[in-house]
mmCIF file of C-alpha atoms in Angstrom:
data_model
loop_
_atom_site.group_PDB
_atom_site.id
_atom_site.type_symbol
_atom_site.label_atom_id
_atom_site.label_comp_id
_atom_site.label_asym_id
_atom_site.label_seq_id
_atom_site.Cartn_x
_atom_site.Cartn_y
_atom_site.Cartn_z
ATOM 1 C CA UNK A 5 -0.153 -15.319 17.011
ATOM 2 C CA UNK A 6 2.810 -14.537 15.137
ATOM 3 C CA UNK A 7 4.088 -10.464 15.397
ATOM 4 C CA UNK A 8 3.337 -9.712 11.712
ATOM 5 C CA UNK A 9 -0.278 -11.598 11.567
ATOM 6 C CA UNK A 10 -1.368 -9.795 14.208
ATOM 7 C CA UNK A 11 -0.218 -6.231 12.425
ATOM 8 C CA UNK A 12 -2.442 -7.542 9.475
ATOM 9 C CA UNK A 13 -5.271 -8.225 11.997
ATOM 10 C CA UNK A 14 -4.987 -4.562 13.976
ATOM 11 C CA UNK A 15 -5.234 -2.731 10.270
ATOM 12 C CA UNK A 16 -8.566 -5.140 10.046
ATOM 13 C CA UNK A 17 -6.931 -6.756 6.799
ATOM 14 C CA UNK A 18 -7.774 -10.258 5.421
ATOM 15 C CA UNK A 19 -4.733 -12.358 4.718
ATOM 16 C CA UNK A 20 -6.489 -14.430 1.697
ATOM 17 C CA UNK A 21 -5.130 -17.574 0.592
ATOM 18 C CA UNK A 22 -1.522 -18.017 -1.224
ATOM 19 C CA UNK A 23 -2.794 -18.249 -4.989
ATOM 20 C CA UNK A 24 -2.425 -21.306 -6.736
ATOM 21 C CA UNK A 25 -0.563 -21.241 -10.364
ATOM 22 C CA UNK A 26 -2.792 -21.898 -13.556
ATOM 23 C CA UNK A 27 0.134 -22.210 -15.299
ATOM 24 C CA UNK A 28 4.098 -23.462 -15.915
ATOM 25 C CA UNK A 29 5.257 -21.513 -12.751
ATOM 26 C CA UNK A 30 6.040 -21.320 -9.007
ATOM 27 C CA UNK A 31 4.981 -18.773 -7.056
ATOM 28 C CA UNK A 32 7.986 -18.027 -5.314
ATOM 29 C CA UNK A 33 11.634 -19.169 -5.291
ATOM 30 C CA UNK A 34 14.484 -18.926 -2.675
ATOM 31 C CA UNK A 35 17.824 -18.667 -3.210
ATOM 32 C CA UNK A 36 19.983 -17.811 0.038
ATOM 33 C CA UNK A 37 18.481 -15.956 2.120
ATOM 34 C CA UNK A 38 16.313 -13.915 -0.634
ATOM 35 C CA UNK A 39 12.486 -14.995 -1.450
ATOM 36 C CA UNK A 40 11.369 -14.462 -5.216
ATOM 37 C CA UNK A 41 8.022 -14.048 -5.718
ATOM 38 C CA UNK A 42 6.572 -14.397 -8.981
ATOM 39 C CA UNK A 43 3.727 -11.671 -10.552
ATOM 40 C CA UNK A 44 0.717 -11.408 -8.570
ATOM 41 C CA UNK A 45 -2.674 -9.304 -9.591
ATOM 42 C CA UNK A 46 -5.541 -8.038 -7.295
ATOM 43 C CA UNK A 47 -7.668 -10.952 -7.365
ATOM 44 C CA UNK A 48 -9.246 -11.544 -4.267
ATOM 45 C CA UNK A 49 -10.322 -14.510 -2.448
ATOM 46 C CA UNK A 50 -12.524 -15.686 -4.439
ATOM 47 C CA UNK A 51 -10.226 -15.554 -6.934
ATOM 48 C CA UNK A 52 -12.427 -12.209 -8.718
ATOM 49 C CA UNK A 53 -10.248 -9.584 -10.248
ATOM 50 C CA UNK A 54 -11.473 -6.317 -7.540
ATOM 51 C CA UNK A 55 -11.043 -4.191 -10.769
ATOM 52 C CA UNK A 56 -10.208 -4.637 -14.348
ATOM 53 C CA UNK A 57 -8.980 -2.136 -17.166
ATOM 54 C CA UNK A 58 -6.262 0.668 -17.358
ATOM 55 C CA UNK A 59 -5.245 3.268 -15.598
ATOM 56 C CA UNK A 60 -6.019 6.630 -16.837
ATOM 57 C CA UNK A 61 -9.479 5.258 -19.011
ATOM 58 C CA UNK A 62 -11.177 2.929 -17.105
ATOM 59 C CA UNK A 63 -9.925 3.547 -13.528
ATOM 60 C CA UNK A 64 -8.898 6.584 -11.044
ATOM 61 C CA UNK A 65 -5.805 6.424 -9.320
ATOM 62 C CA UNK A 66 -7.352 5.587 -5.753
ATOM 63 C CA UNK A 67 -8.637 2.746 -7.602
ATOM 64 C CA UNK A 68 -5.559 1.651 -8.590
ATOM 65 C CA UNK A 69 -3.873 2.098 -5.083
ATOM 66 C CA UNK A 70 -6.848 -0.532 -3.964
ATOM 67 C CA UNK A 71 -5.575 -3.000 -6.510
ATOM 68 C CA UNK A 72 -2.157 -2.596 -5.420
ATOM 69 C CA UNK A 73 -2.814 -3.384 -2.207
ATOM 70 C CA UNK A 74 -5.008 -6.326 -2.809
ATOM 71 C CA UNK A 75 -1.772 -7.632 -5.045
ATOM 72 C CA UNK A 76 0.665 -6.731 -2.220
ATOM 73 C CA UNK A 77 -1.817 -8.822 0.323
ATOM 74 C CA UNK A 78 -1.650 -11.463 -2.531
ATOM 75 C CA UNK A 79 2.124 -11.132 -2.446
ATOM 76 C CA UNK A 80 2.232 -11.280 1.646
ATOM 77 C CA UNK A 81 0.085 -14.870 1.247
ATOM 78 C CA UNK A 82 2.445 -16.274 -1.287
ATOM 79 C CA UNK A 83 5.408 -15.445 1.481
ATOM 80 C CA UNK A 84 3.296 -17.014 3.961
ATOM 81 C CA UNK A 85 2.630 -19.846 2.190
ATOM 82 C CA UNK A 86 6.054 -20.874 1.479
ATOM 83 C CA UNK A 87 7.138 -19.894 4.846
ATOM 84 C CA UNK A 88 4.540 -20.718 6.761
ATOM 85 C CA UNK A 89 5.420 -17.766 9.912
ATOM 86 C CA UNK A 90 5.973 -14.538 8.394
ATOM 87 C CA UNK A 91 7.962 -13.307 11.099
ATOM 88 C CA UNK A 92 10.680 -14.791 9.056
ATOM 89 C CA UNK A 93 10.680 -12.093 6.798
ATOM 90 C CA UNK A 94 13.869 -10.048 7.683
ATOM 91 C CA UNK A 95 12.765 -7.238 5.176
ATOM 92 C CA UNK A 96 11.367 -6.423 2.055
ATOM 93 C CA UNK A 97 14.077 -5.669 -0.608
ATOM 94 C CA UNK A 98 12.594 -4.835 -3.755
ATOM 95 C CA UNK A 99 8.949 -4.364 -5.451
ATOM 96 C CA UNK A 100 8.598 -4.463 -9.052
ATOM 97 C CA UNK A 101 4.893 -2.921 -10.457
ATOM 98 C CA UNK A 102 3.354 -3.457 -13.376
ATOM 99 C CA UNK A 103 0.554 -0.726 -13.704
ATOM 100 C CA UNK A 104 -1.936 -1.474 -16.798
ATOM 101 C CA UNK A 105 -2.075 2.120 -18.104
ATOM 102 C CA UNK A 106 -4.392 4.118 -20.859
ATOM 103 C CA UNK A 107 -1.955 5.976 -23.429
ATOM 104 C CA UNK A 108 -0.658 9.747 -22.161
ATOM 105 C CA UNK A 109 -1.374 8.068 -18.320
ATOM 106 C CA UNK A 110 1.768 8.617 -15.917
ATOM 107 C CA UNK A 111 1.038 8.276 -12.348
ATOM 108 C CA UNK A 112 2.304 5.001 -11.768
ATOM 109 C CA UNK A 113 4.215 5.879 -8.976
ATOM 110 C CA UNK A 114 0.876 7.219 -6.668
ATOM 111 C CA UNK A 115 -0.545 3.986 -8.166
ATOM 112 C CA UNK A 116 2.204 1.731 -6.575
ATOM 113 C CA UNK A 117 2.251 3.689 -3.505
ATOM 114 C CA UNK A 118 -0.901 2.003 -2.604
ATOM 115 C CA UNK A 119 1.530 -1.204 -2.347
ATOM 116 C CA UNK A 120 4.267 0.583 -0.634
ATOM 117 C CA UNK A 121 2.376 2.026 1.924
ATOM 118 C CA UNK A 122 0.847 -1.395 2.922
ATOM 119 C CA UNK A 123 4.171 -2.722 2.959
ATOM 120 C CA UNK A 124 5.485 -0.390 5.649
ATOM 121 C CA UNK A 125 2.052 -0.822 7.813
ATOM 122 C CA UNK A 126 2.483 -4.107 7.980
ATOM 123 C CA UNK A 127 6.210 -4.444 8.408
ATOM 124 C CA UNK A 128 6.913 -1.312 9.580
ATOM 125 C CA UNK A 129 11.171 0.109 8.904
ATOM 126 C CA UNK A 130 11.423 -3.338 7.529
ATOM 127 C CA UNK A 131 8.902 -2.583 4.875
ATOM 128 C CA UNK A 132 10.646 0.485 3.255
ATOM 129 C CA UNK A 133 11.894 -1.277 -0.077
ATOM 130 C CA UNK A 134 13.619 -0.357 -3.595
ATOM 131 C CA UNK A 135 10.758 0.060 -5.997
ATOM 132 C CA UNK A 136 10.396 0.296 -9.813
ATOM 133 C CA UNK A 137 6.550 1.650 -11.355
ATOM 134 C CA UNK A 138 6.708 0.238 -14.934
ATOM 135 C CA UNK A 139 3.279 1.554 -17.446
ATOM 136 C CA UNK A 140 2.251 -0.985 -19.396
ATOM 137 C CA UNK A 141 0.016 -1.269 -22.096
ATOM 138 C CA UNK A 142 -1.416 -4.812 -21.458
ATOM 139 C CA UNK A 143 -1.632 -7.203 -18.287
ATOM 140 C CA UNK A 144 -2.792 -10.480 -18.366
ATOM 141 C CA UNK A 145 -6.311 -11.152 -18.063
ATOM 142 C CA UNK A 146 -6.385 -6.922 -17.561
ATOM 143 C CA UNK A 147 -5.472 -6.632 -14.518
ATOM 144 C CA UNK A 148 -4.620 -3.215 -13.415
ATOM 145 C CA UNK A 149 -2.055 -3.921 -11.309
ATOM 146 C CA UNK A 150 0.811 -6.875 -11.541
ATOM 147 C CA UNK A 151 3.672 -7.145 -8.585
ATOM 148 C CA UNK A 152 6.723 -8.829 -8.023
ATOM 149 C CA UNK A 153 8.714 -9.006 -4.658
ATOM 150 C CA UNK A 154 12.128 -9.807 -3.203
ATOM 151 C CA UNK A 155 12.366 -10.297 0.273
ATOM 152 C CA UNK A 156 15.541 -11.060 2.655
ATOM 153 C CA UNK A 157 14.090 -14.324 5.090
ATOM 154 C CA UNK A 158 16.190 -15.837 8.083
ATOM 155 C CA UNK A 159 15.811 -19.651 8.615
#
């Protein structure tokens, strides 16, 4: 079993499947040696949204870590399914977080550390990324959480 599948297994994660588009998009795109991925939410997989609503109204921050990190495990099976071993993954360069979030609400960094922190479990020094924590006030289908990754590969 490849090194970084087996770190999922060990923190007694799920790896679901990489999510397929409903719409005009791909869900990830390489140029040189950097992955792209496109938005991802916290459906899981059954493809069920584990929470729905904002931040600050309808859901507590721990919540919100827990979608994060379903959208980051979303993110890790869109990287898996383009690369197919993801012990090509040389690092993690940036994360990009949406948080859906209730007017006066602005604790989308603790939010998005739910993400971060599963990022450096599973990847360890290699995980440590840049990171932006953007409040919205809409996601689609109202998600809590939306990511986007970069991520440095090797052939």
């Amino acid at each position: 079993m490849a090194r970084i599948e087996q770190r999922i297994e060990e923190l007694g994660l799920v790896l679901p499947p990489s999510p397929v588009p409903k719409f005009t998009y791909i869900p990830c795109s390489r140029t040189g040696n950097l992955i792209y991925l496109s938005g991802q939410d916290c459906r899981d997989a059954t493809g069920t949204l584990i929470y729905e609503g904002k931040l600050g109204r309808e859901l507590t921050i721990e919540q919100g870590q827990e979608a994060a990190r379903q959208t980051i495990l979303n993110c890790i099976a869109v990287m898996k399914g383009y690369l197919g071993d993801l012990d090509r993954v040389v690092r993690i360069v940036k994360v990009l977080g949406f948080v859906n979030s209730a007017p006066g609400f602005a604790d989308q960094p603790f939010v998005m550390n739910g993400a971060s922190d599963l990022l450096v479990d599973i990847f360890g020094e290699n995980g440590k990324h840049a990171r932006s924590a953007i409040g919205t006030s809409e996601l689609p289908f109202h998600t809590p959480v939306e990511i986007e990754l970069i991520a440095e590969i090797r052939d």
